[in-house]
CSV table of C-alpha atoms and ligand atoms in Angstrom, one decimal:
chain,number,residue,atom,x,y,z
A,1,UNK,CA,18.7,-57.8,11.3
A,2,UNK,CA,19.5,-59.6,7.9
A,3,UNK,CA,23.6,-58.7,7.8
A,4,UNK,CA,26.5,-57.8,9.8
A,5,UNK,CA,27.8,-55.3,6.8
A,6,UNK,CA,25.8,-53.9,3.9
A,7,UNK,CA,27.7,-52.1,2.0
A,8,UNK,CA,26.7,-49.4,-0.5
A,9,UNK,CA,28.9,-47.9,-3.0
A,10,UNK,CA,28.7,-43.9,-3.7
A,11,UNK,CA,26.6,-41.7,-1.1
A,12,UNK,CA,24.6,-39.5,-2.9
A,13,UNK,CA,21.1,-39.2,-3.1
A,14,UNK,CA,20.3,-42.9,-4.2
A,15,UNK,CA,23.4,-44.5,-1.9
A,16,UNK,CA,22.4,-42.0,1.0
A,17,UNK,CA,18.6,-43.5,0.7
A,18,UNK,CA,19.8,-46.7,0.4
A,19,UNK,CA,22.1,-47.1,4.0
A,20,UNK,CA,19.2,-45.6,5.5
A,21,UNK,CA,17.0,-47.9,4.6
A,22,UNK,CA,19.9,-51.0,5.5
A,23,UNK,CA,20.5,-49.5,8.4
A,24,UNK,CA,17.1,-50.9,10.1
A,25,UNK,CA,18.7,-54.4,8.6
A,26,UNK,CA,22.7,-54.6,9.0
A,27,UNK,CA,24.8,-54.1,12.0
A,28,UNK,CA,27.0,-51.9,10.4
A,29,UNK,CA,26.3,-50.4,7.2
A,30,UNK,CA,29.5,-48.9,5.3
A,31,UNK,CA,29.3,-46.7,2.4
A,32,UNK,CA,32.3,-46.0,-0.2
A,33,UNK,CA,31.8,-42.6,-1.9
A,34,UNK,CA,35.2,-41.3,-4.1
A,35,UNK,CA,34.6,-37.8,-2.3
A,36,UNK,CA,35.4,-37.6,1.6
A,37,UNK,CA,31.7,-37.3,2.7
A,38,UNK,CA,32.8,-36.9,6.7
A,39,UNK,CA,35.2,-34.4,5.9
A,40,UNK,CA,33.0,-31.8,3.5
A,41,UNK,CA,33.0,-28.5,4.4
A,42,UNK,CA,30.1,-27.4,7.2
A,43,UNK,CA,28.6,-24.8,4.2
A,44,UNK,CA,27.1,-27.0,1.6
A,45,UNK,CA,28.7,-26.9,-1.9
A,46,UNK,CA,28.8,-28.9,-4.9
A,47,UNK,CA,32.0,-31.8,-4.4
A,48,UNK,CA,33.9,-32.7,-7.4
A,49,UNK,CA,32.0,-36.4,-7.5
A,50,UNK,CA,28.2,-34.9,-7.9
A,51,UNK,CA,29.8,-32.7,-11.4
A,52,UNK,CA,25.5,-31.7,-11.4
A,53,UNK,CA,25.2,-30.3,-7.8
A,54,UNK,CA,25.6,-26.3,-9.1
A,55,UNK,CA,22.7,-27.1,-11.3
A,56,UNK,CA,19.0,-26.4,-10.8
A,57,UNK,CA,17.5,-29.0,-8.6
A,58,UNK,CA,13.5,-29.5,-7.6
A,59,UNK,CA,13.1,-31.7,-5.2
A,60,UNK,CA,9.3,-33.8,-5.9
A,61,UNK,CA,6.5,-34.1,-4.0
A,62,UNK,CA,6.1,-37.5,-4.1
A,63,UNK,CA,10.4,-37.1,-2.8
A,64,UNK,CA,9.0,-34.7,0.0
A,65,UNK,CA,7.1,-37.9,1.1
A,66,UNK,CA,9.6,-40.9,1.6
A,67,UNK,CA,12.1,-38.1,3.0
A,68,UNK,CA,9.6,-37.4,6.1
A,69,UNK,CA,9.1,-40.6,6.1
A,70,UNK,CA,12.3,-42.1,6.3
A,71,UNK,CA,13.6,-39.3,8.6
A,72,UNK,CA,10.7,-37.4,10.6
A,73,UNK,CA,10.3,-33.4,10.8
A,74,UNK,CA,12.7,-33.4,7.8
A,75,UNK,CA,10.7,-30.6,5.9
A,76,UNK,CA,10.6,-29.0,9.0
A,77,UNK,CA,14.0,-28.9,10.2
A,78,UNK,CA,15.1,-28.3,6.5
A,79,UNK,CA,12.6,-24.8,6.4
A,80,UNK,CA,14.6,-24.2,9.4
A,81,UNK,CA,17.5,-24.4,8.0
A,82,UNK,CA,17.5,-22.2,5.8
A,83,UNK,CA,14.7,-24.3,2.6
A,84,UNK,CA,12.7,-21.3,1.2
A,85,UNK,CA,8.7,-21.9,0.8
A,86,UNK,CA,7.3,-18.7,-0.8
A,87,UNK,CA,4.6,-17.0,0.6
A,88,UNK,CA,1.3,-18.7,-2.0
A,89,UNK,CA,0.9,-16.5,-4.8
A,90,UNK,CA,3.9,-15.4,-5.5
A,91,UNK,CA,4.9,-18.3,-8.4
A,92,UNK,CA,4.6,-17.9,-12.4
A,93,UNK,CA,4.2,-20.1,-14.9
A,94,UNK,CA,4.7,-19.2,-18.0
A,95,UNK,CA,3.5,-21.8,-21.3
A,96,UNK,CA,4.3,-21.5,-24.8
A,97,UNK,CA,5.0,-17.2,-23.6
A,98,UNK,CA,1.9,-16.7,-22.4
A,99,UNK,CA,1.6,-16.5,-18.4
A,100,UNK,CA,-1.2,-19.2,-17.4
A,101,UNK,CA,-4.0,-18.1,-14.0
A,102,UNK,CA,-2.8,-21.9,-12.7
A,103,UNK,CA,0.6,-23.4,-13.1
A,104,UNK,CA,0.9,-27.5,-13.6
A,105,UNK,CA,0.6,-29.2,-10.8
A,106,UNK,CA,-1.2,-29.3,-7.3
A,107,UNK,CA,-1.2,-25.8,-5.7
A,108,UNK,CA,-1.6,-27.0,-2.3
A,109,UNK,CA,1.1,-29.8,-2.7
A,110,UNK,CA,4.4,-29.7,0.4
A,111,UNK,CA,7.1,-27.4,-1.4
A,112,UNK,CA,11.1,-27.9,-0.1
A,113,UNK,CA,13.2,-25.7,-2.3
A,114,UNK,CA,16.9,-25.2,-1.4
A,115,UNK,CA,20.1,-25.9,-3.7
A,116,UNK,CA,20.8,-29.7,-4.6
A,117,UNK,CA,24.2,-29.8,-1.5
A,118,UNK,CA,21.8,-28.0,0.6
A,119,UNK,CA,19.4,-31.1,0.4
A,120,UNK,CA,22.4,-33.5,-0.3
A,121,UNK,CA,23.9,-32.5,3.1
A,122,UNK,CA,20.8,-32.8,5.5
A,123,UNK,CA,20.2,-36.1,4.6
A,124,UNK,CA,23.5,-36.8,5.2
A,125,UNK,CA,23.6,-35.4,8.3
A,126,UNK,CA,20.5,-37.4,9.3
A,127,UNK,CA,22.4,-41.0,8.0
A,128,UNK,CA,25.7,-40.7,8.9
A,129,UNK,CA,24.0,-39.6,12.4
A,130,UNK,CA,22.7,-43.4,12.8
A,131,UNK,CA,24.9,-44.8,15.3
A,132,UNK,CA,25.7,-48.4,12.6
A,133,UNK,CA,26.8,-45.7,9.5
A,134,UNK,CA,30.0,-45.0,8.2
A,135,UNK,CA,31.3,-43.9,5.6
A,136,UNK,CA,35.1,-44.3,4.0
A,137,UNK,CA,37.0,-42.1,0.7
A,138,UNK,CA,37.6,-44.7,-1.7
A,139,UNK,CA,36.8,-45.6,-5.8
A,140,UNK,CA,35.1,-49.1,-5.9
A,141,UNK,CA,36.3,-50.9,-8.7
A,142,UNK,CA,34.3,-53.9,-9.6
A,143,UNK,CA,33.0,-56.8,-7.0
A,144,UNK,CA,34.3,-59.9,-4.7
A,145,UNK,CA,31.8,-62.9,-5.6
A,146,UNK,CA,31.8,-67.0,-4.1
A,147,UNK,CA,30.1,-68.6,-6.8
A,148,UNK,CA,27.3,-66.2,-7.4
A,149,UNK,CA,26.6,-64.4,-4.6
A,150,UNK,CA,28.3,-60.9,-3.7
A,151,UNK,CA,30.8,-61.4,-0.4
A,152,UNK,CA,32.5,-57.9,-0.7
A,153,UNK,CA,33.7,-55.3,-2.3
A,154,UNK,CA,37.1,-53.5,-3.6
A,155,UNK,CA,37.8,-49.9,-3.7
A,156,UNK,CA,41.0,-48.9,-3.9
A,157,UNK,CA,43.1,-51.8,-3.8
A,158,UNK,CA,41.6,-53.1,-1.4
A,159,UNK,CA,38.6,-55.8,-0.6
A,160,UNK,CA,36.1,-55.3,2.0
A,161,UNK,CA,33.4,-58.2,3.2
A,162,UNK,CA,30.3,-57.3,2.8
A,163,UNK,CA,26.8,-59.4,3.4
A,164,UNK,CA,24.5,-57.3,0.9
A,165,UNK,CA,26.0,-54.8,-1.9
A,166,UNK,CA,24.0,-51.7,-3.3
A,167,UNK,CA,25.4,-49.8,-6.4
A,168,UNK,CA,24.8,-46.3,-6.0
A,169,UNK,CA,27.2,-44.5,-7.9
A,170,UNK,CA,25.1,-42.9,-10.8
A,171,UNK,CA,24.7,-42.8,-14.2
A,172,UNK,CA,28.3,-43.9,-15.5
A,173,UNK,CA,28.0,-46.7,-13.4
A,174,UNK,CA,30.6,-49.2,-14.2
A,175,UNK,CA,28.6,-52.1,-12.1
A,176,UNK,CA,27.4,-53.7,-15.5
A,177,UNK,CA,31.5,-54.2,-16.7
A,178,UNK,CA,31.7,-56.0,-12.8
A,179,UNK,CA,29.4,-58.6,-13.2
A,180,UNK,CA,30.7,-59.2,-16.4
A,181,UNK,CA,34.0,-59.9,-15.8
A,182,UNK,CA,32.6,-62.4,-13.6
A,183,UNK,CA,30.8,-64.0,-16.4
A,184,UNK,CA,27.3,-63.0,-15.7
A,185,UNK,CA,25.6,-61.0,-19.1
A,186,UNK,CA,25.4,-57.8,-18.8
A,187,UNK,CA,21.8,-55.4,-18.8
A,188,UNK,CA,20.9,-54.1,-22.0
A,189,UNK,CA,21.2,-50.1,-21.8
A,190,UNK,CA,18.0,-48.3,-23.1
A,191,UNK,CA,19.3,-44.8,-24.5
A,192,UNK,CA,17.1,-42.0,-25.6
A,193,UNK,CA,19.5,-39.2,-27.6
A,194,UNK,CA,18.4,-35.8,-26.2
A,195,UNK,CA,20.8,-33.4,-26.0
A,196,UNK,CA,19.9,-31.3,-23.3
A,197,UNK,CA,22.1,-27.9,-22.7
A,198,UNK,CA,22.0,-26.3,-18.6
A,199,UNK,CA,23.1,-23.4,-17.5
A,200,UNK,CA,22.7,-22.2,-14.2
A,201,UNK,CA,23.3,-19.0,-12.1
A,202,UNK,CA,22.6,-18.0,-8.3
A,203,UNK,CA,21.9,-14.2,-8.0
A,204,UNK,CA,21.2,-12.7,-4.8
A,205,UNK,CA,17.5,-12.3,-3.8
A,206,UNK,CA,15.7,-9.4,-2.3
A,207,UNK,CA,13.7,-8.9,0.8
A,208,UNK,CA,10.2,-9.5,-0.7
A,209,UNK,CA,10.4,-9.9,-3.7
A,210,UNK,CA,7.1,-9.6,-6.5
A,211,UNK,CA,8.1,-13.4,-8.0
A,212,UNK,CA,9.7,-16.4,-5.9
A,213,UNK,CA,9.2,-18.6,-8.3
A,214,UNK,CA,8.8,-18.5,-12.3
A,215,UNK,CA,8.9,-21.5,-14.4
A,216,UNK,CA,8.7,-21.4,-18.5
A,217,UNK,CA,7.9,-24.1,-20.7
A,218,UNK,CA,8.3,-23.2,-24.7
A,219,UNK,CA,7.8,-26.4,-26.3
A,220,UNK,CA,8.3,-26.8,-30.4
A,221,UNK,CA,6.0,-24.9,-32.4
A,222,UNK,CA,6.0,-23.0,-35.9
A,223,UNK,CA,8.5,-19.8,-34.8
A,224,UNK,CA,9.2,-21.7,-31.3
A,225,UNK,CA,12.2,-23.2,-30.1
A,226,UNK,CA,11.8,-25.8,-27.0
A,227,UNK,CA,13.5,-24.6,-23.8
A,228,UNK,CA,13.4,-24.3,-20.3
A,229,UNK,CA,13.6,-22.3,-18.2
A,230,UNK,CA,13.3,-22.1,-13.7
A,231,UNK,CA,14.3,-19.7,-11.4
A,232,UNK,CA,13.5,-20.5,-7.5
A,233,UNK,CA,14.7,-19.4,-4.3
A,234,UNK,CA,16.9,-21.1,-2.1
A,235,UNK,CA,18.7,-20.5,1.0
A,236,UNK,CA,20.7,-17.7,2.0
A,237,UNK,CA,18.2,-14.9,-0.1
A,238,UNK,CA,19.3,-16.2,-3.4
A,239,UNK,CA,18.0,-17.7,-6.3
A,240,UNK,CA,19.1,-19.9,-8.4
A,241,UNK,CA,18.1,-19.6,-12.4
A,242,UNK,CA,18.7,-22.2,-15.1
A,243,UNK,CA,18.1,-21.3,-18.5
A,244,UNK,CA,18.3,-24.1,-20.7
A,245,UNK,CA,18.4,-25.3,-24.6
A,246,UNK,CA,18.6,-28.6,-27.6
A,247,UNK,CA,21.0,-29.8,-29.6
A,248,UNK,CA,23.3,-26.7,-30.3
A,249,UNK,CA,20.9,-24.0,-28.6
A,250,UNK,CA,23.9,-24.0,-25.9
A,251,UNK,CA,24.1,-21.7,-23.1
A,252,UNK,CA,27.6,-20.7,-22.6
A,253,UNK,CA,29.2,-19.5,-19.1
A,254,UNK,CA,29.9,-16.0,-20.2
A,255,UNK,CA,27.4,-13.9,-17.5
A,256,UNK,CA,27.3,-11.2,-20.3
A,257,UNK,CA,25.7,-13.9,-22.6
A,258,UNK,CA,24.1,-15.7,-20.3
A,259,UNK,CA,21.9,-12.4,-19.3
A,260,UNK,CA,21.1,-11.3,-22.9
A,261,UNK,CA,19.5,-15.2,-23.5
A,262,UNK,CA,17.7,-14.4,-20.2
A,263,UNK,CA,16.4,-11.3,-22.2
A,264,UNK,CA,15.9,-12.7,-25.1
A,265,UNK,CA,14.6,-15.7,-25.5
A,266,UNK,CA,12.8,-15.9,-22.1
A,267,UNK,CA,9.1,-14.5,-20.9
A,268,UNK,CA,10.8,-11.1,-18.8
A,269,UNK,CA,10.6,-12.1,-16.0
A,270,UNK,CA,14.1,-13.9,-16.3
A,271,UNK,CA,15.3,-10.6,-18.2
A,272,UNK,CA,14.5,-8.5,-15.4
A,273,UNK,CA,16.2,-10.8,-12.7
A,274,UNK,CA,19.4,-11.1,-14.3
A,275,UNK,CA,19.5,-7.2,-14.8
A,276,UNK,CA,18.9,-5.8,-12.0
A,277,UNK,CA,20.3,-8.7,-9.2
A,278,UNK,CA,23.7,-9.4,-8.4
A,279,UNK,CA,25.3,-12.6,-9.9
A,280,UNK,CA,26.7,-14.6,-6.9
A,281,UNK,CA,30.3,-16.7,-8.5
A,282,UNK,CA,30.1,-18.1,-12.2
A,283,UNK,CA,27.7,-18.9,-14.5
A,284,UNK,CA,28.1,-23.3,-14.2
A,285,UNK,CA,27.1,-25.5,-17.4
A,286,UNK,CA,25.5,-29.2,-18.1
A,287,UNK,CA,25.6,-31.6,-21.3
A,288,UNK,CA,23.3,-34.4,-20.1
A,289,UNK,CA,23.6,-36.6,-24.4
A,290,UNK,CA,20.9,-38.7,-23.0
A,291,UNK,CA,18.2,-40.7,-21.2
A,292,UNK,CA,19.5,-44.2,-20.5
A,293,UNK,CA,17.7,-46.7,-18.1
A,294,UNK,CA,19.5,-50.3,-17.6
A,295,UNK,CA,17.5,-53.3,-17.7
A,296,UNK,CA,18.8,-55.6,-14.6
A,297,UNK,CA,14.9,-56.9,-14.5
A,298,UNK,CA,15.4,-58.4,-17.4
A,299,UNK,CA,18.1,-60.8,-16.6
A,300,UNK,CA,18.1,-64.3,-15.9
A,301,UNK,CA,21.1,-64.6,-14.5
A,302,UNK,CA,22.3,-62.1,-11.5
A,303,UNK,CA,24.5,-62.2,-8.3
A,304,UNK,CA,22.5,-62.6,-5.0
A,305,UNK,CA,22.7,-59.8,-2.6
A,306,UNK,CA,23.3,-57.1,-5.3
A,307,UNK,CA,21.1,-54.6,-5.9
A,308,UNK,CA,21.6,-51.1,-8.1
A,309,UNK,CA,19.9,-47.6,-7.2
A,310,UNK,CA,19.6,-44.1,-8.1
A,311,UNK,CA,20.9,-43.1,-11.3
A,312,UNK,CA,23.3,-46.2,-11.5
A,313,UNK,CA,19.4,-47.9,-12.6
A,314,UNK,CA,17.7,-45.4,-14.5
A,315,UNK,CA,18.8,-41.2,-15.7
A,316,UNK,CA,16.4,-38.9,-17.3
A,317,UNK,CA,16.0,-35.8,-18.5
A,318,UNK,CA,16.1,-33.3,-15.9
A,319,UNK,CA,14.2,-30.4,-16.8
A,320,UNK,CA,11.7,-33.0,-15.3
A,321,UNK,CA,12.8,-33.4,-11.9
A,322,UNK,CA,12.1,-37.1,-11.5
A,323,UNK,CA,16.0,-38.2,-10.6
A,324,UNK,CA,15.8,-37.8,-7.1
A,325,UNK,CA,12.4,-38.1,-6.3
A,326,UNK,CA,13.2,-41.7,-8.3
A,327,UNK,CA,16.0,-42.8,-6.3
A,328,UNK,CA,13.9,-42.2,-2.7
A,329,UNK,CA,11.4,-44.7,-4.3
A,330,UNK,CA,14.3,-47.2,-5.4
A,331,UNK,CA,14.8,-46.9,-1.5
A,332,UNK,CA,11.3,-48.1,-0.6
A,333,UNK,CA,12.1,-50.4,-2.7
A,334,UNK,CA,14.2,-51.9,-1.0
A,335,UNK,CA,12.5,-51.7,2.0
A,336,UNK,CA,9.9,-53.5,0.6
A,337,UNK,CA,12.5,-56.3,-0.6
A,338,UNK,CA,14.4,-56.6,2.7
A,339,UNK,CA,10.7,-56.7,4.5
A,340,UNK,CA,9.8,-59.4,2.6
A,341,UNK,CA,11.9,-62.3,4.3
A,342,UNK,CA,13.7,-62.5,1.1
A,343,UNK,CA,15.8,-65.6,-0.6
A,344,UNK,CA,19.2,-64.0,0.1
A,345,UNK,CA,20.4,-66.7,-2.2
A,346,UNK,CA,18.8,-65.8,-5.5
A,347,UNK,CA,19.4,-62.5,-7.4
A,348,UNK,CA,17.2,-59.8,-5.5
A,349,UNK,CA,14.4,-60.1,-8.8
A,350,UNK,CA,11.1,-58.7,-7.1
A,351,UNK,CA,13.2,-55.7,-6.1
A,352,UNK,CA,13.7,-55.1,-9.5
A,353,UNK,CA,10.2,-55.4,-10.4
A,354,UNK,CA,9.0,-52.5,-7.7
A,355,UNK,CA,12.1,-50.1,-9.2
A,356,UNK,CA,10.6,-50.7,-13.2
A,357,UNK,CA,7.5,-50.1,-11.9
A,358,UNK,CA,9.3,-46.5,-10.5
A,359,UNK,CA,11.4,-46.1,-13.5
A,360,UNK,CA,8.2,-47.0,-15.8
A,361,UNK,CA,6.6,-44.4,-14.7
A,362,UNK,CA,9.3,-41.9,-14.3
A,363,UNK,CA,10.7,-42.9,-17.8
A,364,UNK,CA,6.6,-43.0,-19.7
A,365,UNK,CA,6.2,-38.6,-18.5
A,366,UNK,CA,9.6,-37.3,-19.3
A,367,UNK,CA,10.3,-39.7,-22.8
A,368,UNK,CA,6.6,-39.1,-24.1
A,369,UNK,CA,7.1,-35.7,-23.9
A,370,UNK,CA,10.4,-35.4,-25.3
A,371,UNK,CA,10.0,-36.9,-28.8
A,372,UNK,CA,8.0,-34.2,-29.1
A,373,UNK,CA,11.4,-32.5,-29.5
A,374,UNK,CA,12.4,-32.5,-33.2
A,375,UNK,CA,15.9,-33.3,-32.4
A,376,UNK,CA,14.9,-36.6,-30.5
A,377,UNK,CA,14.0,-39.3,-32.9
A,378,UNK,CA,13.3,-42.1,-30.2
A,379,UNK,CA,13.0,-45.2,-29.4
A,380,UNK,CA,9.3,-44.8,-29.9
A,381,UNK,CA,7.1,-47.2,-27.3
A,382,UNK,CA,4.6,-49.2,-28.8
A,383,UNK,CA,1.2,-46.9,-29.7
A,384,UNK,CA,3.2,-43.7,-29.3
A,385,UNK,CA,0.5,-41.7,-31.5
A,386,UNK,CA,-2.4,-43.0,-29.2
A,387,UNK,CA,0.1,-41.8,-26.3
A,388,UNK,CA,1.0,-38.5,-27.7
A,389,UNK,CA,-2.7,-38.1,-28.8
A,390,UNK,CA,-4.2,-38.6,-25.8
A,391,UNK,CA,-1.7,-37.5,-23.4
A,392,UNK,CA,-1.7,-33.6,-26.0
A,393,UNK,CA,-5.4,-34.0,-24.7
A,394,UNK,CA,-5.1,-34.5,-21.0
A,395,UNK,CA,-2.3,-31.3,-21.4
A,396,UNK,CA,-4.4,-28.7,-22.9
A,397,UNK,CA,-7.2,-30.2,-20.3
A,398,UNK,CA,-5.6,-29.5,-17.3
A,399,UNK,CA,-5.0,-25.7,-18.4
A,400,UNK,CA,-9.0,-26.1,-18.1
A,401,UNK,CA,-9.8,-28.2,-15.8
A,402,UNK,CA,-8.8,-28.2,-12.1
A,403,UNK,CA,-9.6,-32.0,-11.5
A,404,UNK,CA,-7.5,-32.9,-14.4
A,405,UNK,CA,-4.5,-30.9,-14.0
A,406,UNK,CA,-4.6,-32.2,-10.0
A,407,UNK,CA,-4.0,-35.9,-11.4
A,408,UNK,CA,-1.7,-34.9,-14.5
A,409,UNK,CA,0.0,-33.2,-11.8
A,410,UNK,CA,0.1,-36.2,-9.5
A,411,UNK,CA,1.6,-38.2,-12.3
A,412,UNK,CA,4.4,-35.8,-13.3
A,413,UNK,CA,5.5,-35.3,-10.1
A,414,UNK,CA,5.5,-39.4,-9.1
A,415,UNK,CA,3.2,-39.5,-6.6
A,416,UNK,CA,0.4,-41.4,-9.1
A,417,UNK,CA,1.3,-44.4,-11.7
A,418,UNK,CA,0.6,-43.1,-15.1
A,419,UNK,CA,-2.0,-45.7,-15.5
A,420,UNK,CA,-4.2,-43.0,-13.3
A,421,UNK,CA,-4.8,-41.0,-16.5
A,422,UNK,CA,-5.7,-44.9,-17.9
A,423,UNK,CA,-8.8,-44.5,-15.7
A,424,UNK,CA,-11.6,-44.6,-18.1
A,425,UNK,CA,-13.8,-42.5,-16.4
A,426,UNK,CA,-11.3,-39.8,-16.1
A,427,UNK,CA,-10.0,-40.5,-19.7
A,428,UNK,CA,-13.4,-39.8,-21.6
A,429,UNK,CA,-13.6,-36.9,-19.2
A,430,UNK,CA,-10.4,-35.6,-20.0
A,431,UNK,CA,-10.1,-36.1,-24.3
A,432,UNK,CA,-13.3,-34.5,-24.1
A,433,UNK,CA,-12.4,-31.7,-22.2
A,434,UNK,CA,-9.0,-31.7,-24.6
A,435,UNK,CA,-11.0,-32.0,-27.8
A,436,UNK,CA,-13.0,-28.5,-26.5
A,437,UNK,CA,-10.2,-27.0,-25.9
A,438,UNK,CA,-8.1,-27.4,-29.2
B,501,FAD,C1,21.3,-30.9,-15.0
B,501,FAD,C2,21.0,-31.8,-14.2
B,501,FAD,C3,19.8,-31.6,-13.3
B,501,FAD,C4,19.4,-32.3,-12.2
B,501,FAD,N1,18.7,-31.5,-11.8
B,501,FAD,C5,16.9,-32.3,-10.8
B,501,FAD,C6,16.1,-32.1,-10.1
B,501,FAD,O1,15.5,-30.9,-10.9
B,501,FAD,N2,16.0,-32.6,-9.9
B,501,FAD,C7,15.8,-34.0,-9.8
B,501,FAD,O2,15.4,-34.7,-8.7
B,501,FAD,N3,17.0,-34.7,-10.2
B,501,FAD,C8,17.4,-34.6,-10.7
B,501,FAD,N4,18.5,-34.6,-11.5
B,501,FAD,C9,19.4,-35.6,-11.7
B,501,FAD,C10,19.6,-35.9,-9.9
B,501,FAD,O3,21.3,-35.0,-9.5
B,501,FAD,C11,19.6,-37.2,-9.5
B,501,FAD,O4,19.1,-38.5,-10.1
B,501,FAD,C12,20.4,-37.8,-7.9
B,501,FAD,O5,21.9,-37.1,-7.6
B,501,FAD,C13,20.4,-39.3,-8.0
B,501,FAD,O6,21.4,-39.7,-8.1
B,501,FAD,P1,22.4,-41.0,-7.7
B,501,FAD,O7,22.4,-40.9,-6.0
B,501,FAD,O8,21.9,-42.5,-8.3
B,501,FAD,O9,23.9,-40.5,-8.6
B,501,FAD,P2,24.7,-39.7,-8.1
B,501,FAD,O10,23.7,-38.3,-7.8
B,501,FAD,O11,25.6,-39.0,-9.6
B,501,FAD,O12,25.9,-39.5,-7.2
B,501,FAD,C14,27.0,-40.4,-7.5
B,501,FAD,C15,28.1,-40.7,-6.0
B,501,FAD,O13,28.7,-42.1,-6.1
B,501,FAD,C16,30.0,-41.7,-6.6
B,501,FAD,N5,30.5,-42.5,-7.3
B,501,FAD,C17,30.7,-42.6,-8.3
B,501,FAD,N6,31.8,-43.4,-8.5
B,501,FAD,C18,32.1,-44.2,-8.0
B,501,FAD,C19,33.3,-44.5,-7.4
B,501,FAD,N7,33.6,-45.9,-8.5
B,501,FAD,N8,33.6,-45.3,-6.4
B,501,FAD,C20,33.4,-45.1,-4.8
B,501,FAD,N9,32.1,-43.6,-5.2
B,501,FAD,C21,31.9,-43.4,-6.7
B,501,FAD,C22,29.8,-40.4,-6.6
B,501,FAD,O14,30.9,-39.3,-5.5
B,501,FAD,C23,28.1,-40.1,-6.1
B,501,FAD,O15,28.2,-39.1,-4.1
B,501,FAD,C24,19.4,-33.6,-12.5
B,501,FAD,C25,20.7,-34.4,-12.9
B,501,FAD,C26,21.5,-33.1,-14.0
B,501,FAD,C27,22.9,-33.9,-14.5
């Protein structure tokens, strides 16, 4: 036990995972969220504090590992509660309009497919089920500092004492402004404009459909517009279907327009579901202007007993499905920090260094791909041309070679760091196969 009371601001995926970790180190953990997390209806549903909750959310295998680590038996519990494990061989993957034999990634990887509110509700139940964790409704407004050390938080005009504070209020976090108000410099925010447009709809799923899961990725190219679509089975005998576009390619909320788009812009499976299955509820849209990361690790001065986690540190293009898993890996970094006998009178530098490893990995994967989009104009990393050339060949090789596909899949699902692709023997082999394929 390091603390009497730890406070977590925001009780979504990042906040819940941080609270789980803190419950091993604090006598009391208090989660403050602007939604009433304890009073939500029993049936999982999107809530106002997480507006992206109605959109398709995929959990990467690395995230499943973290859930199993912190909540033993989580996967079985999720499956028993209605999460879906599609029968083998019923997943389809289209690349640039062509059906591929082997989807990217590891075919043996575990899957936990559900709606986002369902997953969050299961995690929340486990976390709030711990005797020393509770939640209160309130809007966090700032920090209380005792010189260079955080001593509490302010919410709804109330001051709450705290021995340790985690900011998990998401991509619009005000933590930078809060520390600035106490005389600290703000972390630099790096952004990549992506102008992503999502539209998600739910459809009734028959008991034994021919296709359970379908992903379509169209890369920009001659006569081709960059578009991603996904169809995944979720709890309650439903599918959730996403169609996306970039910049001015913006799917709307009109169900007729949605169906038309599925028929004309995506492979036939999407049109078939959209026109034959029953639409449940409305079409929900979401626009994300940028990917962003806050460079906390660079700050020379930062309050002690304070960290940030999840989207409050970095939020990526969601089509790569990295956000929830990254938040879970941040919780792992928090555990590492707290178990390492930290000097709590100093900023949590080793925590932010570990978080940077996770953020760099996810950022590298998603921004390298996004920089190929015609409307994305930087910032370009050092050596971008070489990275782009090599990653293009590795991707081509992954379509032909099982081992390359498996390793690339581990990197894109955050099971391995991108540096695993630069391991010399692997790289030479992958480039050779990719060059032959090209
Ligand atoms: C369209 C879209 C699709 C996505 N798809 C995927 C996907 O497929 N896979 C994936 O892994 N990730 C996906 N993500 C990302 C994912 O939603 C987040 O990364 C994930 O929820 C972790 O976020 P978080 O917990 O840090 O913040 P959030 O989920 O944004 O939660 C922030 C929490 O803080 C609370 N809060 C905010 N401000 C305050 C305040 N002042 N006081 C008190 N409480 C406050 C909110 O109520 C909320 O509970 C997607 C995101 C978007 C936008």
